[in-house]
mmCIF file of C-alpha atoms in Angstrom:
data_model
loop_
_atom_site.group_PDB
_atom_site.id
_atom_site.type_symbol
_atom_site.label_atom_id
_atom_site.label_comp_id
_atom_site.label_asym_id
_atom_site.label_seq_id
_atom_site.Cartn_x
_atom_site.Cartn_y
_atom_site.Cartn_z
ATOM 1 C CA MET V 184 6.771 5.177 -48.534
ATOM 2 C CA ILE V 185 9.072 7.950 -47.300
ATOM 3 C CA ARG V 186 6.472 8.720 -44.666
ATOM 4 C CA GLU V 187 6.516 5.115 -43.403
ATOM 5 C CA ILE V 188 10.318 5.087 -43.223
ATOM 6 C CA LEU V 189 10.394 8.387 -41.327
ATOM 7 C CA GLY V 190 7.654 7.160 -39.009
ATOM 8 C CA ALA V 191 9.595 3.990 -38.237
ATOM 9 C CA ILE V 192 12.771 5.996 -37.569
ATOM 10 C CA SER V 193 10.856 8.237 -35.154
ATOM 11 C CA ARG V 194 9.418 5.234 -33.299
ATOM 12 C CA TRP V 195 12.720 3.335 -33.007
ATOM 13 C CA ALA V 196 15.182 6.194 -32.607
ATOM 14 C CA ILE V 197 15.023 6.616 -28.830
ATOM 15 C CA PRO V 198 15.284 2.966 -27.704
ATOM 16 C CA ILE V 199 18.037 2.349 -30.255
ATOM 17 C CA LEU V 200 20.015 5.394 -29.047
ATOM 18 C CA LEU V 201 19.502 4.403 -25.396
ATOM 19 C CA VAL V 202 20.989 0.975 -26.088
ATOM 20 C CA GLY V 203 23.384 1.838 -28.909
ATOM 21 C CA ILE V 204 25.313 4.649 -27.210
ATOM 22 C CA PRO V 205 26.213 2.625 -24.054
ATOM 23 C CA LEU V 206 27.042 -0.343 -26.326
ATOM 24 C CA VAL V 207 29.714 1.697 -28.136
ATOM 25 C CA GLY V 208 30.900 2.899 -24.721
ATOM 26 C CA LEU V 209 31.263 -0.672 -23.446
ATOM 27 C CA ILE V 210 33.185 -1.709 -26.560
ATOM 28 C CA ARG V 211 35.583 1.174 -25.935
ATOM 29 C CA GLY V 212 36.093 0.070 -22.342
ATOM 30 C CA ILE V 213 34.081 2.795 -20.576
ATOM 31 C CA LYS V 214 32.325 2.239 -17.243
ATOM 32 C CA VAL V 215 29.048 3.234 -18.847
ATOM 33 C CA TYR V 216 26.844 3.239 -15.747
ATOM 34 C CA ASP V 217 29.279 5.378 -13.732
ATOM 35 C CA VAL V 218 29.653 7.851 -16.601
ATOM 36 C CA PHE V 219 25.878 7.950 -17.083
ATOM 37 C CA ILE V 220 25.314 8.842 -13.419
ATOM 38 C CA GLU V 221 28.027 11.483 -13.554
ATOM 39 C CA GLY V 222 26.311 13.227 -16.491
ATOM 40 C CA ALA V 223 22.774 12.669 -15.233
ATOM 41 C CA LYS V 224 23.483 14.477 -11.935
ATOM 42 C CA GLU V 225 23.239 17.756 -13.856
ATOM 43 C CA GLY V 226 19.649 17.129 -15.007
ATOM 44 C CA PHE V 227 17.833 18.385 -11.941
ATOM 45 C CA ASN V 228 19.878 21.571 -11.676
ATOM 46 C CA VAL V 229 19.327 22.443 -15.326
ATOM 47 C CA ALA V 230 15.556 22.005 -15.048
ATOM 48 C CA ILE V 231 15.450 24.129 -11.883
ATOM 49 C CA ARG V 232 17.651 26.809 -13.440
ATOM 50 C CA ILE V 233 15.060 27.352 -16.200
ATOM 51 C CA ILE V 234 12.215 28.171 -13.756
ATOM 52 C CA PRO V 235 12.770 31.939 -13.248
ATOM 53 C CA PHE V 236 13.259 32.542 -16.992
ATOM 54 C CA LEU V 237 10.179 30.573 -17.948
ATOM 55 C CA VAL V 238 7.988 32.098 -15.220
ATOM 56 C CA GLY V 239 9.021 35.576 -16.382
ATOM 57 C CA ILE V 240 8.240 34.981 -20.054
ATOM 58 C CA LEU V 241 5.076 32.925 -19.616
ATOM 59 C CA VAL V 242 3.531 35.334 -17.080
ATOM 60 C CA ALA V 243 4.061 38.323 -19.402
ATOM 61 C CA ILE V 244 2.578 36.404 -22.347
ATOM 62 C CA GLY V 245 -0.283 35.088 -20.181
ATOM 63 C CA MET V 246 -1.210 38.610 -19.071
ATOM 64 C CA PHE V 247 -0.973 39.951 -22.630
ATOM 65 C CA ARG V 248 -3.281 37.236 -23.979
ATOM 66 C CA ALA V 249 -5.792 37.484 -21.126
ATOM 67 C CA SER V 250 -6.149 41.270 -21.499
ATOM 68 C CA GLY V 251 -7.500 41.010 -25.023
ATOM 69 C CA ALA V 252 -4.556 43.030 -26.372
ATOM 70 C CA MET V 253 -4.073 40.358 -29.019
ATOM 71 C CA ASP V 254 -7.456 41.147 -30.607
ATOM 72 C CA LEU V 255 -6.652 44.857 -30.634
ATOM 73 C CA LEU V 256 -3.309 44.173 -32.281
ATOM 74 C CA THR V 257 -4.773 41.929 -34.972
ATOM 75 C CA ASN V 258 -7.584 44.404 -35.663
ATOM 76 C CA ALA V 259 -5.116 47.254 -35.963
ATOM 77 C CA LEU V 260 -2.914 45.363 -38.409
ATOM 78 C CA ARG V 261 -5.807 43.902 -40.391
ATOM 79 C CA PRO V 262 -5.987 46.604 -43.131
ATOM 80 C CA MET V 263 -2.254 46.190 -43.796
ATOM 81 C CA MET V 264 -2.578 42.397 -43.988
ATOM 82 C CA THR V 265 -5.534 42.638 -46.368
ATOM 83 C CA ALA V 266 -3.596 45.057 -48.565
ATOM 84 C CA LEU V 267 -0.705 42.603 -48.707
ATOM 85 C CA GLY V 268 -3.040 39.728 -49.592
ATOM 86 C CA PHE V 269 -2.415 37.772 -46.383
ATOM 87 C CA PRO V 270 -5.580 35.914 -45.218
ATOM 88 C CA THR V 271 -6.895 38.003 -42.300
ATOM 89 C CA GLU V 272 -8.414 34.985 -40.524
ATOM 90 C CA LEU V 273 -4.912 33.498 -40.191
ATOM 91 C CA PHE V 274 -3.139 36.592 -38.938
ATOM 92 C CA PRO V 275 -3.874 36.022 -35.210
ATOM 93 C CA LEU V 276 -2.228 32.613 -35.598
ATOM 94 C CA VAL V 277 1.030 34.177 -36.852
ATOM 95 C CA VAL V 278 1.262 36.289 -33.677
ATOM 96 C CA LEU V 279 0.080 33.580 -31.269
ATOM 97 C CA ARG V 280 2.377 30.902 -32.751
ATOM 98 C CA THR V 281 5.486 32.718 -31.520
ATOM 99 C CA LEU V 282 4.021 33.317 -28.034
ATOM 100 C CA SER V 283 2.153 30.211 -26.911
ATOM 101 C CA GLY V 284 2.379 26.572 -27.960
ATOM 102 C CA SER V 285 -0.864 25.407 -26.346
ATOM 103 C CA GLY V 286 -2.682 28.615 -27.360
ATOM 104 C CA SER V 287 -1.686 28.367 -31.008
ATOM 105 C CA LEU V 288 -2.590 24.671 -31.125
ATOM 106 C CA ALA V 289 -6.058 25.506 -29.771
ATOM 107 C CA LEU V 290 -6.467 28.316 -32.316
ATOM 108 C CA THR V 291 -5.288 26.093 -35.198
ATOM 109 C CA THR V 292 -7.701 23.349 -34.129
ATOM 110 C CA ASP V 293 -10.470 25.934 -34.024
ATOM 111 C CA ILE V 294 -9.680 27.229 -37.538
ATOM 112 C CA ILE V 295 -9.550 23.648 -38.880
ATOM 113 C CA LYS V 296 -12.972 22.903 -37.361
ATOM 114 C CA ASN V 297 -14.548 26.161 -38.579
ATOM 115 C CA TYR V 298 -13.223 26.095 -42.150
ATOM 116 C CA GLY V 299 -13.012 22.315 -42.551
ATOM 117 C CA PRO V 300 -9.947 20.014 -42.440
ATOM 118 C CA ASP V 301 -9.742 19.834 -46.245
ATOM 119 C CA SER V 302 -10.292 23.549 -46.860
ATOM 120 C CA LEU V 303 -7.494 25.786 -48.086
ATOM 121 C CA THR V 304 -7.668 27.921 -44.921
ATOM 122 C CA GLY V 305 -7.575 24.831 -42.688
ATOM 123 C CA ARG V 306 -4.523 23.483 -44.478
ATOM 124 C CA MET V 307 -2.801 26.869 -44.359
ATOM 125 C CA ALA V 308 -3.396 27.026 -40.595
ATOM 126 C CA ALA V 309 -2.063 23.474 -40.139
ATOM 127 C CA THR V 310 1.011 24.297 -42.228
ATOM 128 C CA MET V 311 1.631 27.460 -40.233
ATOM 129 C CA TYR V 312 1.374 25.569 -36.940
ATOM 130 C CA GLY V 313 3.615 22.704 -38.080
ATOM 131 C CA GLY V 314 6.133 24.933 -39.827
ATOM 132 C CA SER V 315 7.218 26.917 -36.795
ATOM 133 C CA GLU V 316 8.047 26.736 -33.094
ATOM 134 C CA THR V 317 6.981 28.705 -30.017
ATOM 135 C CA THR V 318 9.840 31.190 -30.331
ATOM 136 C CA PHE V 319 9.626 32.877 -26.932
ATOM 137 C CA TYR V 320 9.345 29.567 -25.086
ATOM 138 C CA VAL V 321 12.404 28.104 -26.836
ATOM 139 C CA LEU V 322 14.287 31.334 -26.153
ATOM 140 C CA ALA V 323 13.424 31.318 -22.436
ATOM 141 C CA VAL V 324 14.333 27.641 -21.976
ATOM 142 C CA TYR V 325 17.645 27.615 -23.875
ATOM 143 C CA PHE V 326 19.038 30.939 -22.753
ATOM 144 C CA GLY V 327 17.604 30.362 -19.260
ATOM 145 C CA ALA V 328 19.406 27.032 -18.900
ATOM 146 C CA ILE V 329 22.800 28.711 -19.276
ATOM 147 C CA GLY V 330 21.915 32.042 -17.644
ATOM 148 C CA VAL V 331 22.265 34.224 -20.754
ATOM 149 C CA LYS V 332 20.401 37.512 -20.254
ATOM 150 C CA ARG V 333 21.528 39.616 -23.218
ATOM 151 C CA THR V 334 20.027 37.865 -26.235
ATOM 152 C CA ARG V 335 21.462 40.300 -28.843
ATOM 153 C CA HIS V 336 19.976 39.687 -32.304
ATOM 154 C CA ALA V 337 18.256 36.390 -31.403
ATOM 155 C CA ILE V 338 14.716 37.797 -31.188
ATOM 156 C CA PRO V 339 14.712 39.827 -34.441
ATOM 157 C CA ALA V 340 16.338 36.971 -36.388
ATOM 158 C CA ALA V 341 13.925 34.383 -34.964
ATOM 159 C CA LEU V 342 10.911 36.585 -35.739
ATOM 160 C CA VAL V 343 12.064 37.143 -39.338
ATOM 161 C CA GLY V 344 12.177 33.354 -39.649
ATOM 162 C CA ASP V 345 8.654 33.041 -38.207
ATOM 163 C CA VAL V 346 7.226 35.662 -40.578
ATOM 164 C CA VAL V 347 8.918 34.094 -43.619
ATOM 165 C CA ALA V 348 7.608 30.651 -42.587
ATOM 166 C CA ALA V 349 4.056 32.032 -42.327
ATOM 167 C CA ILE V 350 4.227 33.764 -45.730
ATOM 168 C CA VAL V 351 5.677 30.648 -47.379
ATOM 169 C CA ALA V 352 2.958 28.524 -45.723
ATOM 170 C CA VAL V 353 0.228 30.680 -47.302
ATOM 171 C CA ALA V 354 1.986 30.850 -50.687
ATOM 172 C CA VAL V 355 2.797 27.136 -50.959
ATOM 173 C CA CYS V 356 -0.680 26.049 -49.803
ATOM 174 C CA THR V 357 -2.299 28.392 -52.347
ATOM 175 C CA TRP V 358 -0.074 26.944 -55.058
ATOM 176 C CA MET V 359 -0.652 23.304 -54.061
ATOM 177 C CA PHE V 360 -4.262 23.202 -52.903
ATOM 178 C CA ALA V 361 -6.161 26.152 -54.399
ATOM 179 C CA MET L 577 15.718 43.710 -25.907
ATOM 180 C CA LEU L 578 14.043 41.086 -23.760
ATOM 181 C CA ASN L 579 13.788 43.733 -21.020
ATOM 182 C CA TYR L 580 11.585 45.943 -23.189
ATOM 183 C CA ILE L 581 9.498 43.114 -24.663
ATOM 184 C CA TRP L 582 8.912 41.633 -21.212
ATOM 185 C CA PHE L 583 7.850 44.916 -19.645
ATOM 186 C CA GLY L 584 5.938 45.947 -22.780
ATOM 187 C CA LEU L 585 3.751 42.818 -22.808
ATOM 188 C CA MET L 586 2.719 43.328 -19.169
ATOM 189 C CA ALA L 587 2.273 47.112 -19.440
ATOM 190 C CA ILE L 588 0.115 46.768 -22.570
ATOM 191 C CA ALA L 589 -1.936 44.089 -20.782
ATOM 192 C CA LEU L 590 -2.602 46.459 -17.877
ATOM 193 C CA ILE L 591 -3.543 49.398 -20.125
ATOM 194 C CA VAL L 592 -5.837 47.275 -22.307
ATOM 195 C CA ALA L 593 -7.398 45.740 -19.187
ATOM 196 C CA ALA L 594 -8.165 49.228 -17.880
ATOM 197 C CA PHE L 595 -10.152 50.026 -21.037
ATOM 198 C CA THR L 596 -11.827 46.677 -21.695
ATOM 199 C CA GLY L 597 -12.496 45.553 -18.114
ATOM 200 C CA THR L 598 -10.491 42.340 -18.400
ATOM 201 C CA VAL L 599 -8.461 42.997 -15.260
ATOM 202 C CA ASP L 600 -9.678 39.833 -13.508
ATOM 203 C CA ALA L 601 -8.652 37.731 -16.491
ATOM 204 C CA VAL L 602 -5.217 39.406 -16.530
ATOM 205 C CA THR L 603 -4.693 38.586 -12.844
ATOM 206 C CA LYS L 604 -5.725 34.998 -13.456
ATOM 207 C CA GLY L 605 -3.500 34.871 -16.544
ATOM 208 C CA ALA L 606 -0.468 35.921 -14.497
ATOM 209 C CA VAL L 607 -1.070 33.477 -11.652
ATOM 210 C CA ASP L 608 -1.924 30.536 -13.916
ATOM 211 C CA SER L 609 1.049 31.157 -16.210
ATOM 212 C CA ALA L 610 3.469 31.154 -13.283
ATOM 213 C CA LYS L 611 2.103 27.781 -12.219
ATOM 214 C CA VAL L 612 2.316 26.364 -15.757
ATOM 215 C CA ALA L 613 5.912 27.604 -16.127
ATOM 216 C CA VAL L 614 7.007 25.734 -13.015
ATOM 217 C CA GLU L 615 5.123 22.611 -14.090
ATOM 218 C CA ILE L 616 6.861 22.677 -17.485
ATOM 219 C CA SER L 617 10.289 23.124 -15.857
ATOM 220 C CA LEU L 618 9.744 20.347 -13.323
ATOM 221 C CA GLY L 619 8.361 18.152 -16.093
ATOM 222 C CA LEU L 620 11.765 18.407 -17.772
ATOM 223 C CA VAL L 621 13.648 16.934 -14.784
ATOM 224 C CA GLY L 622 13.239 13.277 -15.804
ATOM 225 C CA ILE L 623 14.095 13.504 -19.507
ATOM 226 C CA MET L 624 16.794 16.065 -18.765
ATOM 227 C CA THR L 625 18.508 13.701 -16.340
ATOM 228 C CA LEU L 626 18.194 10.760 -18.738
ATOM 229 C CA TRP L 627 19.586 12.546 -21.796
ATOM 230 C CA LEU L 628 22.365 14.373 -20.006
ATOM 231 C CA GLY L 629 23.515 10.999 -18.675
ATOM 232 C CA ILE L 630 23.371 9.330 -22.088
ATOM 233 C CA MET L 631 25.088 12.318 -23.675
ATOM 234 C CA ARG L 632 27.980 12.015 -21.232
ATOM 235 C CA VAL L 633 28.383 8.367 -22.246
ATOM 236 C CA ALA L 634 28.280 9.357 -25.943
ATOM 237 C CA GLU L 635 30.895 12.033 -25.297
ATOM 238 C CA LYS L 636 33.262 9.690 -23.448
ATOM 239 C CA ALA L 637 32.830 7.068 -26.165
ATOM 240 C CA GLY L 638 33.922 9.624 -28.763
ATOM 241 C CA LEU L 639 30.566 9.491 -30.597
ATOM 242 C CA ILE L 640 29.871 13.223 -30.288
ATOM 243 C CA ALA L 641 33.242 14.200 -31.730
ATOM 244 C CA MET L 642 32.788 11.673 -34.541
ATOM 245 C CA LEU L 643 29.397 13.102 -35.448
ATOM 246 C CA GLY L 644 30.907 16.577 -35.423
ATOM 247 C CA ARG L 645 33.672 15.599 -37.856
ATOM 248 C CA LEU L 646 31.182 13.803 -40.105
ATOM 249 C CA LEU L 647 29.016 16.886 -40.596
ATOM 250 C CA ARG L 648 31.898 19.340 -40.591
ATOM 251 C CA PRO L 649 31.026 20.841 -44.027
ATOM 252 C CA PHE L 650 27.684 22.102 -42.665
ATOM 253 C CA SER L 651 28.856 23.169 -39.246
ATOM 254 C CA ARG L 652 31.789 25.152 -40.673
ATOM 255 C CA VAL L 653 29.361 27.364 -42.580
ATOM 256 C CA LEU L 654 26.887 27.771 -39.693
ATOM 257 C CA PHE L 655 29.296 27.928 -36.750
ATOM 258 C CA PRO L 656 32.701 29.105 -38.040
ATOM 259 C CA GLU L 657 33.916 30.068 -34.533
ATOM 260 C CA ILE L 658 33.538 26.577 -33.054
ATOM 261 C CA PRO L 659 36.597 24.280 -33.281
ATOM 262 C CA PRO L 660 35.842 21.148 -35.363
ATOM 263 C CA ASP L 661 36.338 18.634 -32.555
ATOM 264 C CA HIS L 662 34.414 20.575 -29.918
ATOM 265 C CA PRO L 663 31.534 18.617 -28.310
ATOM 266 C CA ALA L 664 29.210 21.572 -29.027
ATOM 267 C CA ILE L 665 29.040 20.602 -32.711
ATOM 268 C CA GLY L 666 27.990 17.010 -31.984
ATOM 269 C CA ALA L 667 25.391 18.102 -29.435
ATOM 270 C CA MET L 668 23.914 20.653 -31.852
ATOM 271 C CA ILE L 669 23.703 18.062 -34.629
ATOM 272 C CA LEU L 670 21.913 15.616 -32.320
ATOM 273 C CA ASN L 671 19.460 18.354 -31.291
ATOM 274 C CA VAL L 672 18.632 19.277 -34.893
ATOM 275 C CA ALA L 673 18.283 15.585 -35.807
ATOM 276 C CA ALA L 674 15.904 14.983 -32.861
ATOM 277 C CA ASN L 675 13.846 18.011 -33.894
ATOM 278 C CA MET L 676 13.616 16.784 -37.487
ATOM 279 C CA LEU L 677 12.294 13.427 -36.299
ATOM 280 C CA GLY L 678 9.772 15.175 -34.052
ATOM 281 C CA LEU L 679 11.378 13.787 -30.864
ATOM 282 C CA SER L 680 10.793 16.967 -28.865
ATOM 283 C CA ASN L 681 11.348 15.138 -25.540
ATOM 284 C CA ALA L 682 14.907 14.361 -26.566
ATOM 285 C CA ALA L 683 15.487 17.556 -28.559
ATOM 286 C CA THR L 684 15.123 19.952 -25.601
ATOM 287 C CA PRO L 685 17.727 18.274 -23.318
ATOM 288 C CA LEU L 686 20.101 17.847 -26.282
ATOM 289 C CA GLY L 687 19.644 21.507 -27.193
ATOM 290 C CA ILE L 688 20.355 22.609 -23.632
ATOM 291 C CA LYS L 689 23.447 20.392 -23.599
ATOM 292 C CA ALA L 690 24.568 22.087 -26.830
ATOM 293 C CA MET L 691 23.999 25.516 -25.281
ATOM 294 C CA GLU L 692 26.101 24.507 -22.262
ATOM 295 C CA GLU L 693 28.913 23.433 -24.580
ATOM 296 C CA LEU L 694 28.656 26.737 -26.460
ATOM 297 C CA GLN L 695 28.763 28.536 -23.112
ATOM 298 C CA THR L 696 32.210 27.031 -22.380
ATOM 299 C CA LEU L 697 33.512 28.914 -25.455
ATOM 300 C CA ASN L 698 31.631 32.115 -24.626
ATOM 301 C CA GLU L 699 33.711 35.117 -23.605
ATOM 302 C CA GLU L 700 30.858 36.917 -21.892
ATOM 303 C CA LYS L 701 28.755 34.501 -19.863
ATOM 304 C CA GLU L 702 25.571 36.591 -19.693
ATOM 305 C CA THR L 703 25.594 37.575 -23.368
ATOM 306 C CA ALA L 704 24.675 35.274 -26.250
ATOM 307 C CA SER L 705 27.543 34.469 -28.644
ATOM 308 C CA ASP L 706 27.060 34.483 -32.434
ATOM 309 C CA SER L 707 26.965 30.678 -32.486
ATOM 310 C CA MET L 708 24.362 30.579 -29.711
ATOM 311 C CA VAL L 709 22.049 32.878 -31.675
ATOM 312 C CA THR L 710 22.489 30.890 -34.894
ATOM 313 C CA PHE L 711 21.744 27.661 -33.041
ATOM 314 C CA MET L 712 18.795 29.295 -31.279
ATOM 315 C CA VAL L 713 17.118 30.409 -34.511
ATOM 316 C CA LEU L 714 17.550 26.915 -35.971
ATOM 317 C CA ASN L 715 15.443 25.756 -33.017
ATOM 318 C CA THR L 716 12.818 28.517 -33.081
ATOM 319 C CA ALA L 717 12.304 27.688 -36.773
ATOM 320 C CA GLY L 718 11.098 24.242 -35.631
ATOM 321 C CA ILE L 719 12.449 22.118 -38.496
ATOM 322 C CA GLN L 720 10.659 18.760 -38.640
ATOM 323 C CA PHE L 721 9.847 16.172 -41.278
ATOM 324 C CA ILE L 722 6.513 14.965 -39.890
ATOM 325 C CA PRO L 723 4.379 17.511 -38.010
ATOM 326 C CA ALA L 724 2.693 14.684 -36.083
ATOM 327 C CA THR L 725 0.617 16.810 -33.685
ATOM 328 C CA ILE L 726 -1.171 18.794 -36.343
ATOM 329 C CA ILE L 727 -1.632 15.756 -38.624
ATOM 330 C CA GLY L 728 -3.399 14.204 -35.630
ATOM 331 C CA VAL L 729 -5.672 17.235 -35.336
ATOM 332 C CA LEU L 730 -6.486 17.148 -39.072
ATOM 333 C CA ALA L 731 -7.216 13.414 -38.896
ATOM 334 C CA ALA L 732 -9.434 13.856 -35.826
ATOM 335 C CA ALA L 733 -11.370 16.581 -37.647
ATOM 336 C CA GLY L 734 -12.090 14.093 -40.437
ATOM 337 C CA ALA L 735 -9.606 15.198 -43.112
ATOM 338 C CA LYS L 736 -9.591 13.009 -46.234
ATOM 339 C CA ASN L 737 -5.841 13.360 -46.621
ATOM 340 C CA PRO L 738 -4.334 14.682 -43.376
ATOM 341 C CA THR L 739 -0.756 14.095 -44.520
ATOM 342 C CA ALA L 740 -1.145 16.426 -47.518
ATOM 343 C CA ILE L 741 0.387 19.177 -45.403
ATOM 344 C CA ILE L 742 3.725 17.379 -44.877
ATOM 345 C CA SER L 743 5.291 18.860 -48.005
ATOM 346 C CA THR L 744 3.894 22.354 -47.450
ATOM 347 C CA THR L 745 5.033 22.321 -43.823
ATOM 348 C CA LEU L 746 8.527 21.233 -44.831
ATOM 349 C CA ALA L 747 8.706 24.077 -47.363
ATOM 350 C CA ALA L 748 7.535 26.631 -44.781
ATOM 351 C CA THR L 749 9.853 25.461 -42.026
ATOM 352 C CA LEU L 750 12.937 25.218 -44.278
ATOM 353 C CA CYS L 751 12.372 28.680 -45.765
ATOM 354 C CA GLY L 752 11.802 30.044 -42.264
ATOM 355 C CA ALA L 753 14.996 28.434 -40.970
ATOM 356 C CA ILE L 754 17.094 29.691 -43.897
ATOM 357 C CA ALA L 755 15.670 33.219 -43.524
ATOM 358 C CA ALA L 756 16.312 33.182 -39.763
ATOM 359 C CA VAL L 757 19.917 31.971 -40.119
ATOM 360 C CA ILE L 758 20.696 34.517 -42.853
ATOM 361 C CA THR L 759 19.151 37.295 -40.740
ATOM 362 C CA ALA L 760 21.178 36.172 -37.723
ATOM 363 C CA LYS L 761 24.406 36.185 -39.764
ATOM 364 C CA VAL L 762 23.661 39.635 -41.194
ATOM 365 C CA LEU L 763 22.604 41.157 -37.874
ATOM 366 C CA GLN L 764 25.393 39.745 -35.692
ATOM 367 C CA ARG L 765 27.859 42.532 -36.544
ATOM 368 C CA PHE L 766 25.350 45.212 -35.485
ATOM 369 C CA PHE L 767 24.999 43.774 -31.998
ATOM 370 C CA PRO L 768 28.264 44.346 -30.159
ATOM 371 C CA TYR L 769 29.803 41.420 -28.354
ATOM 372 C CA ARG L 770 33.091 41.432 -26.501
ATOM 373 C CA GLY L 771 33.953 37.950 -27.787
ATOM 374 C CA ASN L 772 34.139 39.358 -31.330
ATOM 375 C CA ALA L 773 36.505 42.145 -30.332
ATOM 376 C CA VAL L 774 38.791 39.672 -28.562
ATOM 377 C CA ALA L 775 38.821 37.392 -31.620
ATOM 378 C CA GLU L 776 39.674 40.305 -33.914
ATOM 379 C CA VAL L 777 42.534 41.447 -31.707
ATOM 380 C CA ALA L 778 43.833 37.871 -31.597
ATOM 381 C CA GLU L 779 43.937 37.796 -35.399
#
């Protein structure tokens, strides 16, 4: 029931906003088309401004992944993960999720196929994918758009969030599905 | 920090490639990633233009300020430095709402708009303000009600109940977001920022 309502909201939200916002503008006596054009002019510049930031981040991540450094990292941290009771087969996903959206989706799909879509591991992987965002991509796009170079505590705070989300995903799935 | 992470990722790639013989893959990874990055950026042009236009209409119509006042109790806790009627609050709320509904096409332009509004209040244009970091970690936490992409993958793989993960995902993402925001609030005083010093002197 709740799922249907949320689904309907998601489907209707954009057309309703696209019509509703100018409607309120018209009622308040605004030249909506002129104002729209004035704001929209910025769009191209913003998208172009992101390019250097995104190229920088994605190239570094692309090189790191292609070198096989990821496997070395996960192997090195494996004993610690096992000691902490974190499923070792899911650990690469925790690292990849923060770095690459398409890469982590491919890995999650792979885990789901290998362990089965109704298995505990498969559901944990799905929860981990759905419960987080591609941190470094979001960082590059948002800070890139406004030209912020010193990110201060953004990366540590975001990574703490990612780690907590992954731990909660494993814990909640174990509690619900095991 | 980004300076070290950026260099570190590439340097580690080169060293590992030297030992494992993956140097060709690393070269290809660099070239392909550069191409993908530009494609992603250019792909944003259309939706960016659309939403920035609509947002300007919403701003002029007073809708953004209204939304900001409506959710003032939340925004005061998360973004104490931002004045209540500032358009940044409304833009941030719209971004979070779009994320929750899984409308990532709309969420990115709205988030960038919010960052631009936050930038107008920023004392140091190349340094992130406290509010920017808090808003950023709300986005990297990826709060959403229906993780549609991964439900699709589960369904395609033949899951009996692909939507079983909705509740677990919501728990994970909310805990992650709360942890990230608390960490950001705790850490902000340890990362010097001229804007803070100015605000303290003003008090």
